[in-house]
mmCIF file of C-alpha atoms in Angstrom:
data_model
loop_
_atom_site.group_PDB
_atom_site.id
_atom_site.type_symbol
_atom_site.label_atom_id
_atom_site.label_comp_id
_atom_site.label_asym_id
_atom_site.label_seq_id
_atom_site.Cartn_x
_atom_site.Cartn_y
_atom_site.Cartn_z
ATOM 1 C CA MET L 1 14.527 -5.993 -6.609
ATOM 2 C CA MET L 2 17.625 -3.907 -4.799
ATOM 3 C CA ASP L 3 17.040 0.105 -5.034
ATOM 4 C CA PRO L 4 20.758 0.993 -6.433
ATOM 5 C CA ALA L 5 20.294 4.135 -5.178
ATOM 6 C CA PRO L 6 17.660 4.414 -1.880
ATOM 7 C CA ARG L 7 15.797 7.884 -2.065
ATOM 8 C CA LYS L 8 14.425 9.321 1.116
ATOM 9 C CA TYR L 9 11.496 11.587 1.349
ATOM 10 C CA SER L 10 10.118 13.735 4.170
ATOM 11 C CA SER L 11 7.283 13.038 6.275
ATOM 12 C CA ASN L 12 5.434 15.918 3.439
ATOM 13 C CA LEU L 13 6.293 13.720 0.703
ATOM 14 C CA THR L 14 4.820 10.227 -0.101
ATOM 15 C CA LEU L 15 6.122 7.971 -2.839
ATOM 16 C CA TRP L 16 3.332 6.698 -4.637
ATOM 17 C CA ALA L 17 5.041 5.059 -7.951
ATOM 18 C CA ARG L 18 8.157 4.499 -9.614
ATOM 19 C CA SER L 19 8.997 3.257 -12.842
ATOM 20 C CA ALA L 20 12.303 1.712 -13.839
ATOM 21 C CA ARG L 21 12.163 1.115 -17.507
ATOM 22 C CA GLY L 22 15.441 3.306 -17.764
ATOM 23 C CA ARG L 23 16.583 4.098 -21.096
ATOM 24 C CA ALA L 24 14.289 1.400 -22.600
ATOM 25 C CA ALA L 25 11.732 4.525 -22.371
ATOM 26 C CA ALA L 26 13.078 6.377 -25.313
ATOM 27 C CA PRO L 27 15.310 5.493 -28.747
ATOM 28 C CA ALA L 28 18.805 4.996 -28.324
ATOM 29 C CA VAL L 29 19.661 7.937 -30.333
ATOM 30 C CA GLN L 30 17.675 11.225 -31.149
ATOM 31 C CA HIS L 31 18.223 14.765 -32.593
ATOM 32 C CA VAL L 32 16.299 17.392 -30.607
ATOM 33 C CA SER L 33 14.106 17.860 -33.426
ATOM 34 C CA ASP L 34 13.107 14.392 -33.047
ATOM 35 C CA VAL L 35 12.494 15.222 -29.244
ATOM 36 C CA GLU L 36 10.395 18.217 -30.127
ATOM 37 C CA ASP L 37 8.413 15.990 -32.982
ATOM 38 C CA TRP L 38 7.651 13.328 -30.408
ATOM 39 C CA LEU L 39 6.012 16.360 -27.930
ATOM 40 C CA LEU L 40 3.693 17.702 -30.554
ATOM 41 C CA CYS L 41 2.860 14.507 -31.831
ATOM 42 C CA ASP L 42 3.196 10.841 -30.202
ATOM 43 C CA ALA L 43 3.498 12.081 -26.472
ATOM 44 C CA ILE L 44 -0.141 13.017 -26.577
ATOM 45 C CA LYS L 45 -0.792 8.928 -26.653
ATOM 46 C CA ILE L 46 0.447 8.681 -23.111
ATOM 47 C CA THR L 47 -1.918 8.515 -20.353
ATOM 48 C CA GLY L 48 0.126 9.154 -17.392
ATOM 49 C CA MET L 49 2.528 11.359 -16.243
ATOM 50 C CA LEU L 50 4.922 9.365 -15.008
ATOM 51 C CA PRO L 51 5.859 7.368 -18.018
ATOM 52 C CA LEU L 52 5.705 10.489 -20.477
ATOM 53 C CA PHE L 53 8.300 12.439 -18.045
ATOM 54 C CA GLU L 54 10.302 9.096 -17.612
ATOM 55 C CA GLU L 55 10.210 8.765 -21.423
ATOM 56 C CA PHE L 56 11.027 12.774 -22.015
ATOM 57 C CA VAL L 57 14.129 13.050 -19.775
ATOM 58 C CA TRP L 58 15.658 9.978 -21.569
ATOM 59 C CA ARG L 59 14.890 11.343 -24.846
ATOM 60 C CA CYS L 60 17.035 14.302 -24.035
ATOM 61 C CA VAL L 61 19.569 12.414 -22.948
ATOM 62 C CA ALA L 62 19.594 10.481 -26.277
ATOM 63 C CA ALA L 63 19.645 13.648 -27.925
ATOM 64 C CA GLY L 64 23.036 14.563 -26.539
ATOM 65 C CA LEU L 65 21.790 17.119 -23.967
ATOM 66 C CA PRO L 66 23.781 16.761 -20.718
ATOM 67 C CA LEU L 67 20.740 16.098 -18.549
ATOM 68 C CA ASP L 68 21.751 14.270 -15.219
ATOM 69 C CA ARG L 69 18.905 15.217 -12.803
ATOM 70 C CA ALA L 70 15.138 16.415 -13.434
ATOM 71 C CA SER L 71 12.063 17.123 -11.521
ATOM 72 C CA LEU L 72 8.610 18.292 -12.221
ATOM 73 C CA HIS L 73 6.490 19.774 -9.785
ATOM 74 C CA LEU L 74 2.745 20.546 -10.232
ATOM 75 C CA GLY L 75 0.183 21.783 -7.826
ATOM 76 C CA THR L 76 -3.320 20.584 -8.004
ATOM 77 C CA LEU L 77 -6.711 20.481 -6.491
ATOM 78 C CA HIS L 78 -7.323 17.731 -3.849
ATOM 79 C CA PRO L 79 -8.652 17.710 0.029
ATOM 80 C CA LEU L 80 -5.481 16.216 1.144
ATOM 81 C CA LEU L 81 -2.609 16.957 -1.504
ATOM 82 C CA ALA L 82 -0.758 20.495 -2.727
ATOM 83 C CA GLY L 83 0.387 18.610 -5.468
ATOM 84 C CA PHE L 84 2.598 15.931 -7.195
ATOM 85 C CA ALA L 85 6.665 15.535 -8.298
ATOM 86 C CA TRP L 86 8.109 13.279 -10.477
ATOM 87 C CA ASN L 87 11.884 12.900 -9.865
ATOM 88 C CA TRP L 88 14.392 11.556 -11.975
ATOM 89 C CA ASN L 89 18.442 11.032 -11.625
ATOM 90 C CA ILE L 90 20.933 9.421 -14.197
ATOM 91 C CA VAL L 91 22.525 7.925 -11.409
ATOM 92 C CA ASP L 92 20.052 4.564 -10.736
ATOM 93 C CA GLY L 93 18.009 5.606 -13.943
ATOM 94 C CA LEU L 94 14.570 5.436 -12.014
ATOM 95 C CA CYS L 95 11.675 8.025 -11.973
ATOM 96 C CA ASP L 96 9.622 8.462 -8.960
ATOM 97 C CA GLU L 97 6.136 9.680 -8.408
ATOM 98 C CA VAL L 98 5.377 11.792 -5.152
ATOM 99 C CA GLN L 99 2.610 13.117 -3.792
ATOM 100 C CA VAL L 100 3.150 16.211 -1.990
ATOM 101 C CA VAL L 101 0.833 16.630 1.365
ATOM 102 C CA ASP L 102 -1.566 19.578 1.654
ATOM 103 C CA GLY L 103 0.268 22.252 4.004
ATOM 104 C CA ALA L 104 3.873 21.360 2.845
ATOM 105 C CA LEU L 105 4.306 24.488 1.121
ATOM 106 C CA GLN L 106 4.139 26.320 4.104
ATOM 107 C CA LYS L 107 6.991 24.516 5.637
ATOM 108 C CA ASP L 108 10.569 25.561 6.263
ATOM 109 C CA MET L 109 11.691 23.092 4.049
ATOM 110 C CA PHE L 110 10.025 24.196 1.176
ATOM 111 C CA LEU L 111 9.949 28.264 1.915
ATOM 112 C CA LYS L 112 13.896 28.026 2.048
ATOM 113 C CA SER L 113 14.364 25.962 -1.363
ATOM 114 C CA PRO L 114 15.118 27.192 -5.002
ATOM 115 C CA LEU L 115 11.301 26.177 -5.723
ATOM 116 C CA ALA L 116 10.073 28.595 -3.533
ATOM 117 C CA VAL L 117 12.282 31.198 -4.804
ATOM 118 C CA VAL L 118 10.846 30.571 -8.264
ATOM 119 C CA LEU L 119 7.429 30.467 -7.163
ATOM 120 C CA ARG L 120 7.788 34.130 -5.588
ATOM 121 C CA SER L 121 9.673 35.828 -8.094
ATOM 122 C CA GLY L 122 7.994 34.104 -10.992
ATOM 123 C CA GLN L 123 11.774 34.067 -12.415
ATOM 124 C CA GLU L 124 14.132 30.913 -13.423
ATOM 125 C CA LEU L 125 16.988 30.403 -10.858
ATOM 126 C CA ARG L 126 20.200 28.799 -11.940
ATOM 127 C CA LEU L 127 23.119 27.783 -9.386
ATOM 128 C CA ASP L 128 26.612 27.379 -10.201
ATOM 129 C CA LEU L 129 27.689 24.856 -7.552
ATOM 130 C CA THR L 130 31.176 24.916 -8.458
ATOM 131 C CA GLN L 131 30.980 28.404 -7.019
ATOM 132 C CA PRO L 132 32.082 29.739 -3.004
ATOM 133 C CA GLY L 133 29.002 30.096 -1.262
ATOM 134 C CA ALA L 134 26.628 28.271 -3.328
ATOM 135 C CA VAL L 135 26.300 25.017 -0.815
ATOM 136 C CA GLU L 136 25.339 27.568 2.095
ATOM 137 C CA GLN L 137 22.588 29.085 -0.060
ATOM 138 C CA PHE L 138 20.410 25.976 -0.465
ATOM 139 C CA ALA L 139 20.279 22.881 1.585
ATOM 140 C CA ILE L 140 19.780 20.858 -1.415
ATOM 141 C CA ALA L 141 22.805 22.152 -2.835
ATOM 142 C CA THR L 142 24.465 19.543 -0.766
ATOM 143 C CA ASP L 143 22.856 16.291 -2.164
ATOM 144 C CA LEU L 144 23.249 17.821 -5.429
ATOM 145 C CA LEU L 145 27.292 18.394 -5.065
ATOM 146 C CA ALA L 146 27.185 14.482 -3.975
ATOM 147 C CA LEU L 147 26.274 13.254 -6.874
ATOM 148 C CA GLY L 148 28.740 15.535 -9.076
ATOM 149 C CA ILE L 149 26.424 18.198 -10.225
ATOM 150 C CA THR L 150 27.750 21.352 -11.610
ATOM 151 C CA GLU L 151 24.656 23.382 -12.234
ATOM 152 C CA TYR L 152 21.010 23.316 -11.496
ATOM 153 C CA ALA L 153 18.287 25.441 -12.419
ATOM 154 C CA ALA L 154 14.672 25.683 -11.310
ATOM 155 C CA LEU L 155 12.364 26.923 -14.104
ATOM 156 C CA PRO L 156 8.701 28.176 -13.788
ATOM 157 C CA LEU L 157 6.050 27.018 -15.827
ATOM 158 C CA GLY L 158 3.253 29.049 -16.989
ATOM 159 C CA GLY L 159 -0.362 27.545 -17.098
ATOM 160 C CA SER L 160 -2.483 27.034 -14.331
ATOM 161 C CA GLY L 161 -0.317 28.855 -12.047
ATOM 162 C CA ARG L 162 -0.702 26.137 -9.364
ATOM 163 C CA HIS L 163 2.796 25.740 -8.423
ATOM 164 C CA ASN L 164 4.313 24.553 -11.211
ATOM 165 C CA VAL L 165 7.995 24.126 -12.042
ATOM 166 C CA ALA L 166 10.613 22.140 -13.476
ATOM 167 C CA THR L 167 14.350 21.670 -12.297
ATOM 168 C CA ILE L 168 17.250 20.452 -14.317
ATOM 169 C CA ALA L 169 20.577 19.929 -13.583
ATOM 170 C CA THR L 170 24.220 18.395 -15.019
ATOM 171 C CA ARG L 171 27.195 17.121 -14.275
ATOM 172 C CA ARG L 172 29.138 18.341 -17.054
ATOM 173 C CA ALA L 173 32.224 20.622 -16.474
ATOM 174 C CA GLY L 174 31.157 23.987 -16.737
ATOM 175 C CA GLY L 175 27.542 23.527 -16.446
ATOM 176 C CA PHE L 176 24.937 23.856 -19.546
ATOM 177 C CA THR L 177 26.083 25.869 -22.202
ATOM 178 C CA VAL L 178 23.947 28.787 -23.568
ATOM 179 C CA GLU L 179 22.694 26.851 -26.558
ATOM 180 C CA GLN L 180 22.267 23.527 -24.121
ATOM 181 C CA PHE L 181 20.190 25.226 -21.585
ATOM 182 C CA GLY L 182 18.060 27.282 -24.400
ATOM 183 C CA THR L 183 17.048 24.014 -25.819
ATOM 184 C CA ILE L 184 16.335 22.153 -22.719
ATOM 185 C CA ASN L 185 14.106 25.301 -21.467
ATOM 186 C CA ARG L 186 12.335 25.246 -24.590
ATOM 187 C CA LEU L 187 11.592 21.454 -24.355
ATOM 188 C CA VAL L 188 10.638 21.400 -20.793
ATOM 189 C CA HIS L 189 7.980 24.255 -21.620
ATOM 190 C CA LEU L 190 6.841 22.090 -24.882
ATOM 191 C CA LEU L 191 6.418 19.554 -21.950
ATOM 192 C CA SER L 192 4.467 21.738 -19.768
ATOM 193 C CA LEU L 193 1.744 21.953 -22.253
ATOM 194 C CA HIS L 194 1.341 18.015 -21.422
ATOM 195 C CA ALA L 195 1.771 18.389 -17.845
ATOM 196 C CA GLU L 196 -1.480 20.967 -17.898
ATOM 197 C CA ARG L 197 -3.672 18.294 -19.289
ATOM 198 C CA HIS L 198 -2.536 15.407 -17.181
ATOM 199 C CA ILE L 199 -2.949 17.962 -14.181
ATOM 200 C CA ALA L 200 -6.544 19.116 -15.712
ATOM 201 C CA ALA L 201 -7.523 15.119 -15.836
ATOM 202 C CA ARG L 202 -6.183 14.188 -12.380
ATOM 203 C CA ILE L 203 -8.214 17.516 -10.905
ATOM 204 C CA ALA L 204 -11.430 16.427 -12.636
ATOM 205 C CA GLU L 205 -10.611 12.679 -10.841
ATOM 206 C CA ASN L 206 -9.900 14.062 -8.121
ATOM 207 C CA VAL L 207 -12.870 16.391 -7.698
ATOM 208 C CA MET L 208 -15.204 13.312 -8.996
ATOM 209 C CA THR L 209 -13.823 10.955 -6.217
ATOM 210 C CA THR L 210 -14.078 13.409 -3.508
ATOM 211 C CA TYR L 211 -17.830 14.257 -4.203
ATOM 212 C CA LEU L 212 -19.139 11.085 -5.798
ATOM 213 C CA GLY L 213 -16.719 8.136 -4.607
ATOM 214 C CA PRO L 214 -14.563 6.216 -6.708
ATOM 215 C CA ASP L 215 -17.088 4.107 -8.405
ATOM 216 C CA ALA L 216 -19.711 6.696 -9.388
ATOM 217 C CA GLY L 217 -16.783 9.271 -9.968
ATOM 218 C CA ALA L 218 -15.189 7.112 -12.794
ATOM 219 C CA GLN L 219 -18.394 6.151 -14.295
ATOM 220 C CA VAL L 220 -19.035 10.008 -14.882
ATOM 221 C CA LEU L 221 -15.272 10.304 -16.092
ATOM 222 C CA GLN L 222 -15.916 7.942 -18.380
ATOM 223 C CA GLY L 223 -19.006 9.450 -19.829
ATOM 224 C CA SER L 224 -22.450 8.368 -18.064
ATOM 225 C CA ILE L 225 -23.497 11.857 -17.468
ATOM 226 C CA LYS L 226 -27.007 12.190 -18.932
ATOM 227 C CA ARG L 227 -30.175 11.460 -16.891
ATOM 228 C CA GLY L 228 -31.053 7.987 -16.580
ATOM 229 C CA GLU L 229 -28.207 6.421 -17.268
ATOM 230 C CA GLY L 230 -26.709 3.846 -14.680
ATOM 231 C CA ARG L 231 -27.152 0.640 -14.072
ATOM 232 C CA GLN L 232 -28.781 -1.869 -11.331
ATOM 233 C CA ILE L 233 -26.611 -3.117 -8.895
ATOM 234 C CA ASP L 234 -27.143 -5.802 -5.866
ATOM 235 C CA ALA L 235 -25.370 -4.433 -2.755
ATOM 236 C CA VAL L 236 -25.695 -4.181 1.219
ATOM 237 C CA ILE L 237 -27.284 -0.630 1.682
ATOM 238 C CA TRP L 238 -25.876 1.265 4.836
ATOM 239 C CA ILE L 239 -27.788 4.025 6.404
ATOM 240 C CA SER L 240 -26.725 5.444 9.544
ATOM 241 C CA ASP L 241 -27.781 8.642 11.422
ATOM 242 C CA LEU L 242 -26.679 10.750 14.366
ATOM 243 C CA ARG L 243 -29.079 10.675 17.178
ATOM 244 C CA GLY L 244 -29.867 13.917 18.618
ATOM 245 C CA PHE L 245 -28.591 15.939 15.797
ATOM 246 C CA THR L 246 -31.417 18.242 15.765
ATOM 247 C CA ASP L 247 -30.559 19.205 19.672
ATOM 248 C CA LEU L 248 -26.869 19.474 19.035
ATOM 249 C CA SER L 249 -27.666 21.714 16.502
ATOM 250 C CA ASP L 250 -29.493 24.141 18.769
ATOM 251 C CA ARG L 251 -26.913 24.284 21.462
ATOM 252 C CA LEU L 252 -23.504 24.216 19.777
ATOM 253 C CA ALA L 253 -22.360 27.324 17.570
ATOM 254 C CA PRO L 254 -22.138 26.763 13.678
ATOM 255 C CA LYS L 255 -18.353 26.416 13.812
ATOM 256 C CA ASP L 256 -18.288 24.054 16.431
ATOM 257 C CA MET L 257 -21.324 22.004 15.234
ATOM 258 C CA LEU L 258 -19.132 21.683 11.697
ATOM 259 C CA ALA L 259 -16.125 20.765 13.950
ATOM 260 C CA VAL L 260 -18.145 17.697 15.326
ATOM 261 C CA LEU L 261 -19.331 16.562 12.008
ATOM 262 C CA ASN L 262 -16.342 16.450 10.373
ATOM 263 C CA ALA L 263 -15.021 14.618 13.229
ATOM 264 C CA TYR L 264 -18.385 12.161 13.517
ATOM 265 C CA PHE L 265 -18.100 11.547 9.202
ATOM 266 C CA SER L 266 -14.514 10.916 9.629
ATOM 267 C CA VAL L 267 -15.182 7.783 11.835
ATOM 268 C CA MET L 268 -18.216 7.006 9.977
ATOM 269 C CA ALA L 269 -17.197 7.346 6.412
ATOM 270 C CA GLY L 270 -13.424 6.641 6.924
ATOM 271 C CA THR L 271 -14.674 2.927 8.319
ATOM 272 C CA VAL L 272 -16.701 2.324 5.718
ATOM 273 C CA THR L 273 -14.119 3.028 2.876
ATOM 274 C CA ASP L 274 -11.427 1.398 4.976
ATOM 275 C CA HIS L 275 -13.432 -1.646 4.805
ATOM 276 C CA GLY L 276 -13.838 -1.137 0.645
ATOM 277 C CA GLY L 277 -17.423 0.172 1.127
ATOM 278 C CA GLU L 278 -18.317 3.220 -1.281
ATOM 279 C CA VAL L 279 -19.775 6.325 0.779
ATOM 280 C CA LEU L 280 -22.448 7.575 -2.002
ATOM 281 C CA LYS L 281 -24.509 10.593 0.237
ATOM 282 C CA PHE L 282 -23.949 12.675 3.321
ATOM 283 C CA ILE L 283 -27.689 13.639 4.348
ATOM 284 C CA GLY L 284 -27.378 16.076 7.248
ATOM 285 C CA ASP L 285 -26.338 13.760 10.032
ATOM 286 C CA GLY L 286 -26.981 10.705 7.827
ATOM 287 C CA LEU L 287 -24.766 8.543 5.649
ATOM 288 C CA LEU L 288 -25.688 6.207 2.879
ATOM 289 C CA ALA L 289 -23.043 3.838 1.563
ATOM 290 C CA VAL L 290 -23.045 0.593 -0.383
ATOM 291 C CA PHE L 291 -21.219 -2.678 -0.429
ATOM 292 C CA PRO L 292 -22.104 -4.510 -4.052
ATOM 293 C CA LEU L 293 -22.261 -7.828 -3.720
ATOM 294 C CA ASP L 294 -20.464 -8.455 -7.086
ATOM 295 C CA ARG L 295 -16.964 -7.035 -5.306
ATOM 296 C CA ASP L 296 -14.451 -9.511 -3.647
ATOM 297 C CA PHE L 297 -13.869 -8.133 -0.041
ATOM 298 C CA GLY L 298 -11.091 -10.763 0.014
ATOM 299 C CA GLY L 299 -13.620 -13.365 -0.044
ATOM 300 C CA ARG L 300 -15.720 -12.651 3.021
ATOM 301 C CA GLY L 301 -18.617 -11.174 1.230
ATOM 302 C CA ALA L 302 -20.289 -7.868 1.530
ATOM 303 C CA ALA L 303 -22.659 -8.930 4.155
ATOM 304 C CA ASN L 304 -19.472 -9.984 6.187
ATOM 305 C CA VAL L 305 -17.476 -6.784 5.570
ATOM 306 C CA ALA L 306 -20.689 -4.327 6.219
ATOM 307 C CA VAL L 307 -21.345 -5.995 9.432
ATOM 308 C CA ALA L 308 -17.514 -5.672 10.464
ATOM 309 C CA ALA L 309 -17.583 -1.987 9.042
ATOM 310 C CA ALA L 310 -20.408 -1.114 11.191
ATOM 311 C CA LYS L 311 -18.972 -2.529 14.364
ATOM 312 C CA ALA L 312 -15.863 -1.032 13.741
ATOM 313 C CA ALA L 313 -17.666 2.392 13.069
ATOM 314 C CA LEU L 314 -19.533 1.887 16.586
ATOM 315 C CA ASN L 315 -16.059 1.392 18.085
ATOM 316 C CA ALA L 316 -14.692 4.404 16.732
ATOM 317 C CA GLU L 317 -17.550 6.485 17.637
ATOM 318 C CA LEU L 318 -17.012 5.174 21.230
ATOM 319 C CA ALA L 319 -13.749 5.978 21.331
ATOM 320 C CA LEU L 320 -13.985 9.468 19.786
ATOM 321 C CA ASN L 321 -16.162 10.160 22.848
ATOM 322 C CA LEU L 322 -13.853 8.927 25.060
ATOM 323 C CA SER L 323 -10.674 10.822 23.589
ATOM 324 C CA PRO L 324 -11.453 13.799 21.512
ATOM 325 C CA PRO L 325 -8.935 15.210 18.998
ATOM 326 C CA SER L 326 -8.393 18.719 18.622
ATOM 327 C CA PRO L 327 -10.439 20.844 18.478
ATOM 328 C CA LEU L 328 -13.411 18.657 19.869
ATOM 329 C CA ASP L 329 -11.663 18.493 23.122
ATOM 330 C CA ASP L 330 -12.085 22.367 23.414
ATOM 331 C CA ILE L 331 -15.892 22.049 22.672
ATOM 332 C CA LEU L 332 -18.347 21.603 25.696
ATOM 333 C CA GLY L 333 -21.626 20.023 25.341
ATOM 334 C CA TRP L 334 -21.187 17.630 22.210
ATOM 335 C CA ARG L 335 -20.922 14.262 23.782
ATOM 336 C CA PRO L 336 -21.769 11.669 23.802
ATOM 337 C CA LEU L 337 -22.011 10.832 20.187
ATOM 338 C CA ARG L 338 -24.350 7.903 19.385
ATOM 339 C CA SER L 339 -25.272 6.551 16.261
ATOM 340 C CA GLY L 340 -27.886 4.117 14.517
ATOM 341 C CA ILE L 341 -27.197 1.974 11.544
ATOM 342 C CA GLY L 342 -29.127 -0.015 9.321
ATOM 343 C CA LEU L 343 -28.264 -2.605 6.870
ATOM 344 C CA HIS L 344 -30.167 -4.290 4.094
ATOM 345 C CA VAL L 345 -29.408 -6.272 1.017
ATOM 346 C CA GLY L 346 -31.350 -5.652 -2.032
ATOM 347 C CA GLY L 347 -31.457 -4.231 -5.934
ATOM 348 C CA VAL L 348 -31.133 -0.641 -6.553
ATOM 349 C CA PHE L 349 -30.751 1.741 -9.453
ATOM 350 C CA PHE L 350 -27.229 3.180 -9.259
ATOM 351 C CA GLY L 351 -27.055 6.254 -11.605
ATOM 352 C CA ASN L 352 -28.071 9.951 -12.641
ATOM 353 C CA ILE L 353 -31.000 11.121 -11.231
ATOM 354 C CA GLY L 354 -32.742 14.669 -11.082
ATOM 355 C CA SER L 355 -33.469 17.317 -13.843
ATOM 356 C CA ALA L 356 -31.908 17.663 -16.919
ATOM 357 C CA ALA L 357 -29.394 20.475 -15.820
ATOM 358 C CA ARG L 358 -28.842 19.470 -12.427
ATOM 359 C CA LEU L 359 -27.989 15.584 -11.518
ATOM 360 C CA ASP L 360 -26.880 13.667 -8.653
ATOM 361 C CA PHE L 361 -25.288 10.506 -9.198
ATOM 362 C CA THR L 362 -26.966 7.974 -6.279
ATOM 363 C CA VAL L 363 -28.950 4.904 -5.490
ATOM 364 C CA ILE L 364 -32.663 4.544 -5.384
ATOM 365 C CA GLY L 365 -34.931 1.700 -4.662
ATOM 366 C CA GLN L 366 -37.107 -0.192 -2.157
ATOM 367 C CA ALA L 367 -33.690 -1.509 -0.797
ATOM 368 C CA VAL L 368 -32.600 1.834 0.288
ATOM 369 C CA ASN L 369 -36.045 2.867 1.964
ATOM 370 C CA THR L 370 -35.812 -0.745 4.057
ATOM 371 C CA ALA L 371 -32.401 -0.123 5.146
ATOM 372 C CA SER L 372 -33.779 3.155 6.311
ATOM 373 C CA ARG L 373 -36.835 1.907 7.974
ATOM 374 C CA ILE L 374 -34.400 -0.427 9.859
ATOM 375 C CA GLU L 375 -32.213 2.128 10.898
ATOM 376 C CA GLY L 376 -35.053 4.082 12.313
ATOM 377 C CA LEU L 377 -35.714 1.062 14.743
ATOM 378 C CA THR L 378 -32.233 1.115 16.394
ATOM 379 C CA LYS L 379 -33.531 3.875 18.935
ATOM 380 C CA ALA L 380 -36.532 2.020 19.827
ATOM 381 C CA LEU L 381 -35.177 -1.415 20.018
ATOM 382 C CA ASN L 382 -31.732 -0.223 21.954
ATOM 383 C CA ALA L 383 -29.565 -1.483 19.593
ATOM 384 C CA PRO L 384 -26.990 1.072 17.695
ATOM 385 C CA LEU L 385 -26.768 -1.624 14.716
ATOM 386 C CA LEU L 386 -29.497 -3.617 13.110
ATOM 387 C CA MET L 387 -29.934 -5.642 9.910
ATOM 388 C CA SER L 388 -32.696 -7.636 8.070
ATOM 389 C CA ALA L 389 -32.814 -11.302 7.310
ATOM 390 C CA GLU L 390 -30.971 -10.977 3.722
ATOM 391 C CA VAL L 391 -28.078 -9.495 5.510
ATOM 392 C CA ALA L 392 -28.226 -12.168 8.181
ATOM 393 C CA GLN L 393 -28.231 -14.584 5.768
ATOM 394 C CA GLY L 394 -25.081 -13.613 4.433
ATOM 395 C CA LEU L 395 -23.442 -13.893 7.749
ATOM 396 C CA SER L 396 -20.638 -16.223 8.994
ATOM 397 C CA VAL L 397 -21.506 -16.056 12.654
ATOM 398 C CA PRO L 398 -25.279 -15.984 12.866
ATOM 399 C CA PRO L 399 -26.953 -12.814 14.475
ATOM 400 C CA VAL L 400 -29.816 -12.650 16.937
ATOM 401 C CA SER L 401 -32.971 -12.207 16.071
ATOM 402 C CA LEU L 402 -35.150 -9.064 17.566
ATOM 403 C CA GLY L 403 -38.413 -10.349 15.945
ATOM 404 C CA THR L 404 -40.611 -9.007 13.382
ATOM 405 C CA HIS L 405 -41.627 -5.372 12.762
ATOM 406 C CA ALA L 406 -43.796 -3.718 10.520
ATOM 407 C CA LEU L 407 -41.972 -0.599 8.832
ATOM 408 C CA ARG L 408 -43.543 2.413 7.468
ATOM 409 C CA GLY L 409 -43.531 2.278 3.703
ATOM 410 C CA VAL L 410 -42.632 -1.373 3.472
ATOM 411 C CA GLY L 411 -45.432 -3.654 2.394
ATOM 412 C CA ALA L 412 -44.678 -6.915 4.497
ATOM 413 C CA PRO L 413 -43.184 -7.130 8.155
ATOM 414 C CA VAL L 414 -39.411 -7.421 8.279
ATOM 415 C CA ALA L 415 -37.511 -9.691 10.236
ATOM 416 C CA VAL L 416 -35.046 -7.681 12.154
ATOM 417 C CA PHE L 417 -31.258 -8.887 13.590
ATOM 418 C CA ALA L 418 -28.456 -7.638 15.466
ATOM 419 C CA PRO L 419 -25.369 -8.910 15.664
ATOM 420 C CA ARG L 420 -24.062 -11.110 18.727
#
């Protein structure tokens, strides 16, 4: 569908979602008291901030408030993002959800914006765009004038203090009246109570996903938090290890070792997630991941995808050695990095393990132990990627047999294979 008013966002902003319900998001006619009642009652039932904000602005319009443009900006706790923004204007009737990348709040574009002024001062900012000099004050004023905006205001929102601001704008001649501005300001602050609720839920989801992975994080958020709670899954188990890690740790300064590990895990773990696998744990220089058999993986099957991911990871590791990014190119003595990857298929328990007060969400089972022992053979067999017969049977291209080997802690000898 053609966008009636295409919007452009800088490299610091990523369009994440767009709603186009328009006026259908709210009743055709409202009174201000109806909007207040909705905010205090039914709005709590809306689970997403995008539909909530969109319905809010259209309810304001239905109540006769001269609102022609509005946005909501909320900070968050996320390793890659500074926050989120929701942008709406009446010209195209669309509402966008935008992700704000980490570091964006230090860029000149933001530092010279009305939002930055409000966050620094903690005071609301009102711009009469009909007055001489208003356009020169902020770059955004040119875009606002092109929309016919006569007054723009940025309002600080209390609460968590994570860079929370709302903006409102009107095309009404003379701008907002005193009564209109006071009404919208009051309604926006009622909305901010919902915003706090939504951003708290997002932060919880971000933290769970970052530290546990999307699948495990989702299970914890859904209530799986008691010791022993979990489920049995069948999966390809991935165990990888960085060779020579102890020697490397002895030779490199801690900050340099941390930089090397971060670059290394970006390659290994990043490749797992890019292929649809689930990273469960970093153990020193080791990585534990799973490719559940009940996932579709585009019809390729977990074994094919896991082997493809392992090959891609080893290739990416080679590229890291040959062309290291900053700051690794200034660190001496860390190259070459070499890994061993072991793959095995089996049933494992996926859930909460630990003490009553301190739990870990991970996988345990004989399949994990077998995968670890197979990875331990990679150095002796001079093969960076090894797999069990159970993985080999699931491959479209048969691998090469490297014989049968006795593995410590595994009852019977295990047939081991390497990809062609």
